[in-house]
Amino acid sequence: MTSLDDLPIRADLRGLTPYGAPQLDVSVRLNTNENSYPVPDAVAETIGRAIAAELRDLNRYPDRDAVALRGDLAAYLGAGFNLDQIWAANGSNEVHQQLLQVFGGPGRTALGFLPAYSMHPLLALGTGTRWAPARRGVDFGLTVAEAVAQVREHRPDVVFLCSPNNPTGTVLDLAVVTAVLAEAPGMVVVDEAYAEFARAGTVSALSLLGDHPRLVVTRTMSKAFGFAGGRLGYLAADPAVVAAVQLVRLPYHLSALTQAAARAALAHRDELLSTVSAIKVQRDRIVTELRARGHRVADSDANFVLFEVGGDQRAAWQVLLDAGILVRDVGLPGWLRVTAGTPAETDAFLIAVEKLSS
Ligand SMILES: *Cc1c(COP(=O)(O)O)cnc(C)c1O
């Protein structure tokens, strides 16, 4: 049998295994920050009708520039946004890949502040971009001084900032974003996949866009909208950035079915986003309850919580799995990440947590 090693694959990919959280058949799955609530029946029916309306025309390619969808996304972001500032793709992962294809690549460097989203370095690898692993500070925070010093050292072509950050849940002060913009020679990408879960008073980097043509803010419908299976992510930036990613995007990358489904979902955003406040209640409950049990817990503005287990996190992960709860080992020694879902899922998680000796 032919194995991967027998194929003439790139030297920098040799010996690697594909990325992905285990998709195990467990009753309580709190490992990939999905929205635990299914799409409501009425919305599912509307999306179904929108998809059905496209089927006869599938002999034709879809709108290559997804103009109508980008207009809807601009309207969702609010007054003042125009579709020429918006670009959409199959998940924000694809948006990030396109950004690295056009602003990174061989001979160029991308930088991220770890621990952060593990897809950013993997997309750098796939696009031949050198990866510079910068560090977060105490309690997973990032000060202006810490950020600027590391950007100055590496002179990256692309900086990834993630706020609220996965896996820590922490938000960035906008002063860090503006300081990095001032110091970095290249593009600054703020990954705001969890923006809708942030606590009151958190200001989005969207508010900085007007003055900063090298700033890109990425969002997704995978988390707050409960639309992870629909695969729709997007960016907001200067229109020149949107023109730039169009140099590398595959023609017709967003299928007619995806565009129709996403537009129908956006038209029902009030129903879909109505779960966000309930999830935030569970998020805050998990933080409070874990701290009451003596765990160290990172502040969270996302739909998940990073908590210290007191010992080997791989063993703790297995203890929780044996109790029927799947959480995420993000490879951070001593810490695990749990997604906030329904009240019943929180109940089950908190019971299982008692089995950990903290
Ligand atoms: C989940 C997540 C995404 C979303 O990726 P999609 O491709 O849009 O599903 C992006 N960034 C971060 C930090 C995430 O945790």
mmCIF file of C-alpha atoms and ligand atoms in Angstrom:
data_model
loop_
_atom_site.group_PDB
_atom_site.id
_atom_site.type_symbol
_atom_site.label_atom_id
_atom_site.label_comp_id
_atom_site.label_asym_id
_atom_site.label_seq_id
_atom_site.Cartn_x
_atom_site.Cartn_y
_atom_site.Cartn_z
ATOM 1 C CA MET A 1 0.000 0.000 0.000
ATOM 2 C CA THR A 2 1.174 3.482 -0.787
ATOM 3 C CA SER A 3 1.703 5.681 2.233
ATOM 4 C CA LEU A 4 1.941 9.452 2.455
ATOM 5 C CA ASP A 5 5.703 9.148 2.793
ATOM 6 C CA ASP A 6 5.913 7.503 -0.627
ATOM 7 C CA LEU A 7 4.453 10.561 -2.342
ATOM 8 C CA PRO A 8 6.553 13.511 -3.503
ATOM 9 C CA ILE A 9 4.945 15.947 -1.060
ATOM 10 C CA ARG A 10 6.605 19.206 -0.017
ATOM 11 C CA ALA A 11 9.421 18.753 2.486
ATOM 12 C CA ASP A 12 7.778 21.133 4.977
ATOM 13 C CA LEU A 13 4.619 18.978 5.061
ATOM 14 C CA ARG A 14 6.394 15.659 5.567
ATOM 15 C CA GLY A 15 5.500 13.785 8.737
ATOM 16 C CA LEU A 16 2.517 16.018 9.577
ATOM 17 C CA THR A 17 -0.990 14.823 10.413
ATOM 18 C CA PRO A 18 -4.165 16.707 9.452
ATOM 19 C CA TYR A 19 -5.555 19.253 11.907
ATOM 20 C CA GLY A 20 -8.835 18.643 13.676
ATOM 21 C CA ALA A 21 -10.447 18.186 17.051
ATOM 22 C CA PRO A 22 -11.605 14.624 17.688
ATOM 23 C CA GLN A 23 -15.226 14.265 16.498
ATOM 24 C CA LEU A 24 -16.285 11.669 19.061
ATOM 25 C CA ASP A 25 -19.777 10.314 19.551
ATOM 26 C CA VAL A 26 -20.365 11.696 23.037
ATOM 27 C CA SER A 27 -23.632 13.075 24.394
ATOM 28 C CA VAL A 28 -22.167 16.391 25.608
ATOM 29 C CA ARG A 29 -19.825 17.890 23.014
ATOM 30 C CA LEU A 30 -18.225 21.068 24.308
ATOM 31 C CA ASN A 31 -14.973 20.955 22.344
ATOM 32 C CA THR A 32 -15.308 23.074 19.196
ATOM 33 C CA ASN A 33 -17.161 26.191 20.373
ATOM 34 C CA GLU A 34 -20.174 25.425 18.249
ATOM 35 C CA ASN A 35 -23.495 26.973 19.168
ATOM 36 C CA SER A 36 -25.334 24.185 21.024
ATOM 37 C CA TYR A 37 -28.745 25.362 19.851
ATOM 38 C CA PRO A 38 -30.020 23.919 16.559
ATOM 39 C CA VAL A 39 -31.391 26.201 13.855
ATOM 40 C CA PRO A 40 -35.076 26.843 14.768
ATOM 41 C CA ASP A 41 -37.548 24.924 12.568
ATOM 42 C CA ALA A 42 -39.083 28.045 11.036
ATOM 43 C CA VAL A 43 -35.676 29.403 10.056
ATOM 44 C CA ALA A 44 -34.574 26.007 8.746
ATOM 45 C CA GLU A 45 -37.667 25.964 6.504
ATOM 46 C CA THR A 46 -36.919 29.445 5.161
ATOM 47 C CA ILE A 47 -33.323 28.469 4.438
ATOM 48 C CA GLY A 48 -34.609 25.322 2.735
ATOM 49 C CA ARG A 49 -36.872 27.373 0.441
ATOM 50 C CA ALA A 50 -34.010 29.716 -0.410
ATOM 51 C CA ILE A 51 -31.803 26.766 -1.348
ATOM 52 C CA ALA A 52 -34.619 25.132 -3.341
ATOM 53 C CA ALA A 53 -35.040 28.315 -5.376
ATOM 54 C CA GLU A 54 -31.444 27.970 -6.602
ATOM 55 C CA LEU A 55 -31.606 24.353 -7.709
ATOM 56 C CA ARG A 56 -32.882 24.803 -11.272
ATOM 57 C CA ASP A 57 -30.085 27.250 -12.018
ATOM 58 C CA LEU A 58 -27.243 25.072 -10.774
ATOM 59 C CA ASN A 59 -26.225 24.602 -14.404
ATOM 60 C CA ARG A 60 -24.872 28.155 -14.114
ATOM 61 C CA TYR A 61 -21.933 29.369 -12.046
ATOM 62 C CA PRO A 62 -22.876 31.450 -9.007
ATOM 63 C CA ASP A 63 -22.263 35.177 -8.601
ATOM 64 C CA ARG A 64 -18.474 35.165 -8.422
ATOM 65 C CA ASP A 65 -18.398 38.300 -6.289
ATOM 66 C CA ALA A 66 -21.323 37.354 -3.996
ATOM 67 C CA VAL A 67 -22.583 40.916 -4.264
ATOM 68 C CA ALA A 68 -26.011 40.450 -2.673
ATOM 69 C CA LEU A 69 -24.598 38.472 0.237
ATOM 70 C CA ARG A 70 -21.849 41.026 0.850
ATOM 71 C CA GLY A 71 -24.512 43.750 0.884
ATOM 72 C CA ASP A 72 -26.441 41.813 3.533
ATOM 73 C CA LEU A 73 -23.283 41.349 5.618
ATOM 74 C CA ALA A 74 -22.534 45.069 5.366
ATOM 75 C CA ALA A 75 -26.056 45.814 6.571
ATOM 76 C CA TYR A 76 -25.568 43.420 9.491
ATOM 77 C CA LEU A 77 -22.371 45.216 10.552
ATOM 78 C CA GLY A 78 -24.339 48.439 10.613
ATOM 79 C CA ALA A 79 -24.734 51.890 9.233
ATOM 80 C CA GLY A 80 -21.721 53.152 7.364
ATOM 81 C CA PHE A 81 -20.615 49.782 5.990
ATOM 82 C CA ASN A 82 -20.717 49.247 2.262
ATOM 83 C CA LEU A 83 -20.390 46.001 0.328
ATOM 84 C CA ASP A 84 -17.122 47.149 -1.244
ATOM 85 C CA GLN A 85 -15.567 46.881 2.251
ATOM 86 C CA ILE A 86 -16.809 43.296 2.740
ATOM 87 C CA TRP A 87 -15.484 39.998 1.413
ATOM 88 C CA ALA A 88 -16.965 36.561 2.147
ATOM 89 C CA ALA A 89 -15.685 32.990 1.850
ATOM 90 C CA ASN A 90 -16.289 29.443 3.074
ATOM 91 C CA GLY A 91 -15.641 30.175 6.725
ATOM 92 C CA SER A 92 -13.279 32.768 8.110
ATOM 93 C CA ASN A 93 -10.556 30.105 7.807
ATOM 94 C CA GLU A 94 -10.754 30.550 4.034
ATOM 95 C CA VAL A 95 -10.684 34.332 4.453
ATOM 96 C CA HIS A 96 -7.481 33.987 6.511
ATOM 97 C CA GLN A 97 -6.005 31.664 3.908
ATOM 98 C CA GLN A 98 -6.745 34.177 1.151
ATOM 99 C CA LEU A 99 -5.195 36.965 3.234
ATOM 100 C CA LEU A 100 -2.004 34.912 3.666
ATOM 101 C CA GLN A 101 -1.963 34.022 -0.027
ATOM 102 C CA VAL A 102 -1.977 37.674 -0.974
ATOM 103 C CA PHE A 103 -0.076 39.329 1.902
ATOM 104 C CA GLY A 104 2.085 36.395 3.085
ATOM 105 C CA GLY A 105 3.714 33.584 1.147
ATOM 106 C CA PRO A 106 7.310 32.484 0.563
ATOM 107 C CA GLY A 107 9.886 34.877 2.002
ATOM 108 C CA ARG A 108 7.278 36.585 4.164
ATOM 109 C CA THR A 109 6.407 36.311 7.869
ATOM 110 C CA ALA A 110 3.157 36.080 9.817
ATOM 111 C CA LEU A 111 3.082 36.619 13.568
ATOM 112 C CA GLY A 112 0.578 35.600 16.245
ATOM 113 C CA PHE A 113 0.487 35.966 20.045
ATOM 114 C CA LEU A 114 0.256 32.525 21.624
ATOM 115 C CA PRO A 115 -1.724 30.820 22.899
ATOM 116 C CA ALA A 116 -4.051 31.784 20.058
ATOM 117 C CA TYR A 117 -6.065 30.144 17.315
ATOM 118 C CA SER A 118 -4.105 27.135 16.062
ATOM 119 C CA MET A 119 -5.354 27.549 12.487
ATOM 120 C CA HIS A 120 -3.350 30.747 11.994
ATOM 121 C CA PRO A 121 0.077 28.990 12.050
ATOM 122 C CA LEU A 122 -1.335 26.077 10.045
ATOM 123 C CA LEU A 123 -2.568 28.412 7.314
ATOM 124 C CA ALA A 124 0.844 30.075 7.360
ATOM 125 C CA LEU A 125 2.423 26.648 6.806
ATOM 126 C CA GLY A 126 0.066 25.813 3.957
ATOM 127 C CA THR A 127 0.777 29.108 2.193
ATOM 128 C CA GLY A 128 4.559 28.885 2.676
ATOM 129 C CA THR A 129 4.570 31.827 5.078
ATOM 130 C CA ARG A 130 7.192 31.842 7.861
ATOM 131 C CA TRP A 131 5.509 31.775 11.285
ATOM 132 C CA ALA A 132 6.740 33.949 14.149
ATOM 133 C CA PRO A 133 5.376 32.721 17.495
ATOM 134 C CA ALA A 134 5.019 35.755 19.762
ATOM 135 C CA ARG A 135 3.825 35.447 23.352
ATOM 136 C CA ARG A 136 0.964 36.779 25.432
ATOM 137 C CA GLY A 137 1.658 38.162 28.900
ATOM 138 C CA VAL A 138 0.439 37.487 32.407
ATOM 139 C CA ASP A 139 -3.066 35.951 32.685
ATOM 140 C CA PHE A 140 -3.050 35.608 28.880
ATOM 141 C CA GLY A 141 -3.281 39.371 28.484
ATOM 142 C CA LEU A 142 -1.328 41.453 25.988
ATOM 143 C CA THR A 143 -0.095 44.931 26.795
ATOM 144 C CA VAL A 144 0.855 47.587 24.263
ATOM 145 C CA ALA A 145 4.516 47.258 25.305
ATOM 146 C CA GLU A 146 4.540 43.449 24.953
ATOM 147 C CA ALA A 147 2.841 43.565 21.567
ATOM 148 C CA VAL A 148 4.958 46.366 20.113
ATOM 149 C CA ALA A 149 8.284 44.845 21.249
ATOM 150 C CA GLN A 150 7.578 41.529 19.530
ATOM 151 C CA VAL A 151 6.287 43.152 16.345
ATOM 152 C CA ARG A 152 9.431 45.285 16.258
ATOM 153 C CA GLU A 153 11.601 42.183 16.628
ATOM 154 C CA HIS A 154 9.984 40.175 13.814
ATOM 155 C CA ARG A 155 8.858 42.890 11.344
ATOM 156 C CA PRO A 156 5.958 40.660 10.180
ATOM 157 C CA ASP A 157 4.103 41.064 6.895
ATOM 158 C CA VAL A 158 0.907 39.850 8.580
ATOM 159 C CA VAL A 159 0.000 40.106 12.278
ATOM 160 C CA PHE A 160 -2.868 38.044 13.654
ATOM 161 C CA LEU A 161 -4.617 39.487 16.682
ATOM 162 C CA CYS A 162 -7.541 37.498 18.032
ATOM 163 C CA SER A 163 -10.179 39.204 20.166
ATOM 164 C CA PRO A 164 -11.936 37.633 21.978
ATOM 165 C CA ASN A 165 -8.987 35.284 21.776
ATOM 166 C CA ASN A 166 -9.346 31.552 21.274
ATOM 167 C CA PRO A 167 -8.486 29.587 23.455
ATOM 168 C CA THR A 168 -8.234 32.110 26.292
ATOM 169 C CA GLY A 169 -11.481 34.072 25.814
ATOM 170 C CA THR A 170 -9.720 37.334 26.601
ATOM 171 C CA VAL A 171 -10.364 40.585 24.693
ATOM 172 C CA LEU A 172 -7.758 43.046 23.500
ATOM 173 C CA ASP A 173 -7.682 46.691 24.378
ATOM 174 C CA LEU A 174 -8.081 48.658 21.132
ATOM 175 C CA ALA A 175 -4.930 50.540 22.150
ATOM 176 C CA VAL A 176 -3.022 47.322 21.394
ATOM 177 C CA VAL A 177 -4.534 47.172 17.916
ATOM 178 C CA THR A 178 -3.658 50.785 17.120
ATOM 179 C CA ALA A 179 -0.145 50.381 18.543
ATOM 180 C CA VAL A 180 0.440 47.251 16.446
ATOM 181 C CA LEU A 181 -0.898 49.071 13.382
ATOM 182 C CA ALA A 182 1.587 51.859 14.018
ATOM 183 C CA GLU A 183 4.536 49.478 14.501
ATOM 184 C CA ALA A 184 3.848 46.694 11.996
ATOM 185 C CA PRO A 185 5.070 47.169 8.451
ATOM 186 C CA GLY A 186 2.380 44.855 7.032
ATOM 187 C CA MET A 187 -1.253 43.911 7.438
ATOM 188 C CA VAL A 188 -2.956 43.558 10.831
ATOM 189 C CA VAL A 189 -5.760 41.011 10.964
ATOM 190 C CA VAL A 190 -8.089 41.096 13.965
ATOM 191 C CA ASP A 191 -9.960 37.779 14.194
ATOM 192 C CA GLU A 192 -13.279 38.597 15.869
ATOM 193 C CA ALA A 193 -14.949 35.194 15.473
ATOM 194 C CA TYR A 194 -16.534 35.568 18.927
ATOM 195 C CA ALA A 195 -17.370 39.287 18.839
ATOM 196 C CA GLU A 196 -21.086 38.791 19.424
ATOM 197 C CA PHE A 197 -20.385 37.115 22.794
ATOM 198 C CA ALA A 198 -18.281 39.953 24.213
ATOM 199 C CA ARG A 199 -19.476 41.599 27.402
ATOM 200 C CA ALA A 200 -21.020 45.073 27.349
ATOM 201 C CA GLY A 201 -18.470 47.812 26.843
ATOM 202 C CA THR A 202 -16.204 45.848 24.506
ATOM 203 C CA VAL A 203 -15.395 47.891 21.406
ATOM 204 C CA SER A 204 -14.841 46.101 18.093
ATOM 205 C CA ALA A 205 -11.846 46.836 15.896
ATOM 206 C CA LEU A 206 -14.444 47.609 13.209
ATOM 207 C CA SER A 207 -14.523 51.087 14.759
ATOM 208 C CA LEU A 208 -10.902 51.646 13.638
ATOM 209 C CA LEU A 209 -11.384 50.744 9.988
ATOM 210 C CA GLY A 210 -11.922 54.202 8.521
ATOM 211 C CA ASP A 211 -8.424 55.402 9.422
ATOM 212 C CA HIS A 212 -6.419 52.224 8.826
ATOM 213 C CA PRO A 213 -6.143 50.730 5.314
ATOM 214 C CA ARG A 214 -3.824 47.928 6.580
ATOM 215 C CA LEU A 215 -6.397 46.722 9.131
ATOM 216 C CA VAL A 216 -8.618 43.706 8.413
ATOM 217 C CA VAL A 217 -11.370 42.547 10.781
ATOM 218 C CA THR A 218 -12.659 39.007 10.243
ATOM 219 C CA ARG A 219 -15.949 37.593 11.477
ATOM 220 C CA THR A 220 -17.863 34.352 11.041
ATOM 221 C CA MET A 221 -21.397 32.961 11.108
ATOM 222 C CA SER A 222 -20.046 29.734 12.652
ATOM 223 C CA LYS A 223 -20.400 30.664 16.315
ATOM 224 C CA ALA A 224 -23.004 33.243 17.367
ATOM 225 C CA PHE A 225 -25.266 32.522 14.364
ATOM 226 C CA GLY A 226 -25.101 28.774 14.957
ATOM 227 C CA PHE A 227 -24.231 28.341 11.268
ATOM 228 C CA ALA A 228 -20.933 26.414 11.455
ATOM 229 C CA GLY A 229 -22.166 23.813 8.970
ATOM 230 C CA GLY A 230 -23.128 26.539 6.484
ATOM 231 C CA ARG A 231 -19.462 27.653 6.210
ATOM 232 C CA LEU A 232 -19.640 31.405 5.935
ATOM 233 C CA GLY A 233 -16.980 33.804 7.140
ATOM 234 C CA TYR A 234 -16.208 37.340 6.056
ATOM 235 C CA LEU A 235 -13.924 40.308 6.453
ATOM 236 C CA ALA A 236 -14.385 44.049 6.692
ATOM 237 C CA ALA A 237 -11.556 46.271 5.482
ATOM 238 C CA ASP A 238 -10.640 49.040 3.110
ATOM 239 C CA PRO A 239 -12.037 48.401 -0.414
ATOM 240 C CA ALA A 240 -8.440 48.017 -1.639
ATOM 241 C CA VAL A 241 -8.022 44.962 0.631
ATOM 242 C CA VAL A 242 -11.168 43.439 -0.870
ATOM 243 C CA ALA A 243 -9.734 44.032 -4.324
ATOM 244 C CA ALA A 244 -6.465 42.414 -3.181
ATOM 245 C CA VAL A 245 -8.005 39.131 -1.977
ATOM 246 C CA GLN A 246 -9.829 38.873 -5.278
ATOM 247 C CA LEU A 247 -6.407 38.334 -6.875
ATOM 248 C CA VAL A 248 -6.096 34.943 -5.162
ATOM 249 C CA ARG A 249 -9.622 33.684 -4.544
ATOM 250 C CA LEU A 250 -10.779 30.781 -6.665
ATOM 251 C CA PRO A 251 -13.421 31.887 -9.150
ATOM 252 C CA TYR A 252 -16.893 30.876 -7.894
ATOM 253 C CA HIS A 253 -15.514 29.845 -4.491
ATOM 254 C CA LEU A 254 -18.861 30.454 -2.759
ATOM 255 C CA SER A 255 -21.532 28.142 -4.138
ATOM 256 C CA ALA A 256 -24.980 29.447 -5.067
ATOM 257 C CA LEU A 257 -26.363 27.222 -2.299
ATOM 258 C CA THR A 258 -24.044 28.716 0.331
ATOM 259 C CA GLN A 259 -24.845 32.258 -0.754
ATOM 260 C CA ALA A 260 -28.608 31.605 -0.677
ATOM 261 C CA ALA A 261 -28.485 29.826 2.686
ATOM 262 C CA ALA A 262 -26.346 32.521 4.286
ATOM 263 C CA ARG A 263 -28.620 35.301 2.991
ATOM 264 C CA ALA A 264 -31.696 33.527 4.384
ATOM 265 C CA ALA A 265 -29.922 33.029 7.717
ATOM 266 C CA LEU A 266 -28.934 36.697 7.832
ATOM 267 C CA ALA A 267 -32.528 37.715 7.122
ATOM 268 C CA HIS A 268 -33.449 35.788 10.292
ATOM 269 C CA ARG A 269 -30.538 37.053 12.365
ATOM 270 C CA ASP A 270 -32.770 38.081 15.267
ATOM 271 C CA GLU A 271 -33.964 34.499 15.771
ATOM 272 C CA LEU A 272 -30.515 33.008 15.249
ATOM 273 C CA LEU A 273 -28.702 35.480 17.501
ATOM 274 C CA SER A 274 -31.335 35.166 20.223
ATOM 275 C CA THR A 275 -29.327 32.285 21.710
ATOM 276 C CA VAL A 276 -26.307 34.527 22.360
ATOM 277 C CA SER A 277 -27.572 36.024 25.625
ATOM 278 C CA ALA A 278 -28.518 32.590 26.993
ATOM 279 C CA ILE A 279 -25.054 31.258 26.103
ATOM 280 C CA LYS A 280 -23.381 34.230 27.806
ATOM 281 C CA VAL A 281 -25.318 33.391 30.975
ATOM 282 C CA GLN A 282 -23.913 29.845 30.866
ATOM 283 C CA ARG A 283 -20.414 31.186 30.113
ATOM 284 C CA ASP A 284 -20.513 33.432 33.163
ATOM 285 C CA ARG A 285 -21.983 30.608 35.246
ATOM 286 C CA ILE A 286 -19.126 28.282 34.273
ATOM 287 C CA VAL A 287 -16.542 30.955 35.184
ATOM 288 C CA THR A 288 -18.166 31.626 38.563
ATOM 289 C CA GLU A 289 -18.695 27.965 39.450
ATOM 290 C CA LEU A 290 -15.185 26.897 38.463
ATOM 291 C CA ARG A 291 -13.634 29.731 40.480
ATOM 292 C CA ALA A 292 -15.802 28.770 43.448
ATOM 293 C CA ARG A 293 -14.342 25.260 43.165
ATOM 294 C CA GLY A 294 -10.821 26.658 43.296
ATOM 295 C CA HIS A 295 -9.899 26.507 39.599
ATOM 296 C CA ARG A 296 -7.954 29.313 37.960
ATOM 297 C CA VAL A 297 -10.072 30.587 35.069
ATOM 298 C CA ALA A 298 -9.289 33.100 32.329
ATOM 299 C CA ASP A 299 -11.728 35.991 31.911
ATOM 300 C CA SER A 300 -13.989 35.150 28.982
ATOM 301 C CA ASP A 301 -15.761 37.318 26.429
ATOM 302 C CA ALA A 302 -16.417 34.324 24.176
ATOM 303 C CA ASN A 303 -18.672 31.253 24.257
ATOM 304 C CA PHE A 304 -16.039 29.136 26.008
ATOM 305 C CA VAL A 305 -13.956 29.110 29.147
ATOM 306 C CA LEU A 306 -10.288 28.213 29.662
ATOM 307 C CA PHE A 307 -9.697 26.691 33.097
ATOM 308 C CA GLU A 308 -6.791 25.175 34.993
ATOM 309 C CA VAL A 309 -7.187 21.544 35.979
ATOM 310 C CA GLY A 310 -4.346 21.207 38.458
ATOM 311 C CA GLY A 311 -2.166 18.564 36.868
ATOM 312 C CA ASP A 312 -1.828 16.901 33.489
ATOM 313 C CA GLN A 313 -4.590 18.265 31.254
ATOM 314 C CA ARG A 314 -4.539 15.092 29.110
ATOM 315 C CA ALA A 315 -5.493 12.967 32.109
ATOM 316 C CA ALA A 316 -8.160 15.484 33.127
ATOM 317 C CA TRP A 317 -9.526 15.492 29.565
ATOM 318 C CA GLN A 318 -9.898 11.703 29.740
ATOM 319 C CA VAL A 319 -11.610 11.857 33.145
ATOM 320 C CA LEU A 320 -14.200 14.260 31.709
ATOM 321 C CA LEU A 321 -14.603 12.158 28.563
ATOM 322 C CA ASP A 322 -15.178 9.049 30.676
ATOM 323 C CA ALA A 323 -17.937 11.027 32.381
ATOM 324 C CA GLY A 324 -19.508 11.721 28.970
ATOM 325 C CA ILE A 325 -18.206 15.270 28.507
ATOM 326 C CA LEU A 326 -15.996 16.124 25.530
ATOM 327 C CA VAL A 327 -13.923 19.279 26.096
ATOM 328 C CA ARG A 328 -10.826 20.568 24.296
ATOM 329 C CA ASP A 329 -7.208 19.976 25.116
ATOM 330 C CA VAL A 330 -5.589 22.867 23.248
ATOM 331 C CA GLY A 331 -2.107 21.661 24.199
ATOM 332 C CA LEU A 332 -1.690 24.206 26.975
ATOM 333 C CA PRO A 333 -0.088 22.342 29.910
ATOM 334 C CA GLY A 334 -2.475 22.240 32.871
ATOM 335 C CA TRP A 335 -5.424 23.893 31.115
ATOM 336 C CA LEU A 336 -8.561 22.773 29.268
ATOM 337 C CA ARG A 337 -11.169 24.693 27.272
ATOM 338 C CA VAL A 338 -14.914 24.090 27.584
ATOM 339 C CA THR A 339 -17.624 25.511 25.322
ATOM 340 C CA ALA A 340 -20.627 27.197 26.954
ATOM 341 C CA GLY A 341 -23.838 25.656 25.648
ATOM 342 C CA THR A 342 -27.251 24.902 27.116
ATOM 343 C CA PRO A 343 -28.039 24.978 30.863
ATOM 344 C CA ALA A 344 -28.297 21.169 30.818
ATOM 345 C CA GLU A 345 -24.827 20.900 29.252
ATOM 346 C CA THR A 346 -23.416 23.198 31.938
ATOM 347 C CA ASP A 347 -25.092 21.060 34.628
ATOM 348 C CA ALA A 348 -23.512 17.908 33.200
ATOM 349 C CA PHE A 349 -20.106 19.551 32.855
ATOM 350 C CA LEU A 350 -20.123 20.909 36.410
ATOM 351 C CA ILE A 351 -21.019 17.488 37.797
ATOM 352 C CA ALA A 352 -18.208 15.859 35.806
ATOM 353 C CA VAL A 353 -15.731 18.515 36.945
ATOM 354 C CA GLU A 354 -16.179 17.287 40.516
ATOM 355 C CA LYS A 355 -14.253 14.180 39.452
ATOM 356 C CA LEU A 356 -11.131 16.305 38.893
ATOM 357 C CA SER A 357 -8.974 16.682 41.939
ATOM 358 C CA SER A 358 -8.078 20.361 41.801
HETATM 359 C C1 LIG B 1 -14.080 29.096 15.280
HETATM 360 C C2 LIG B 1 -13.099 30.145 14.900
HETATM 361 C C3 LIG B 1 -13.103 30.687 13.632
HETATM 362 C C4 LIG B 1 -14.178 30.268 12.674
HETATM 363 O O1 LIG B 1 -13.758 29.611 11.588
HETATM 364 P P1 LIG B 1 -14.803 29.382 10.422
HETATM 365 O O2 LIG B 1 -13.905 28.956 9.329
HETATM 366 O O3 LIG B 1 -15.468 30.692 10.167
HETATM 367 O O4 LIG B 1 -15.759 28.343 10.888
HETATM 368 C C5 LIG B 1 -12.219 31.686 13.313
HETATM 369 N N1 LIG B 1 -11.352 32.141 14.222
HETATM 370 C C6 LIG B 1 -11.325 31.667 15.466
HETATM 371 C C7 LIG B 1 -10.393 32.236 16.454
HETATM 372 C C8 LIG B 1 -12.184 30.633 15.834
HETATM 373 O O5 LIG B 1 -12.136 30.131 17.065
#
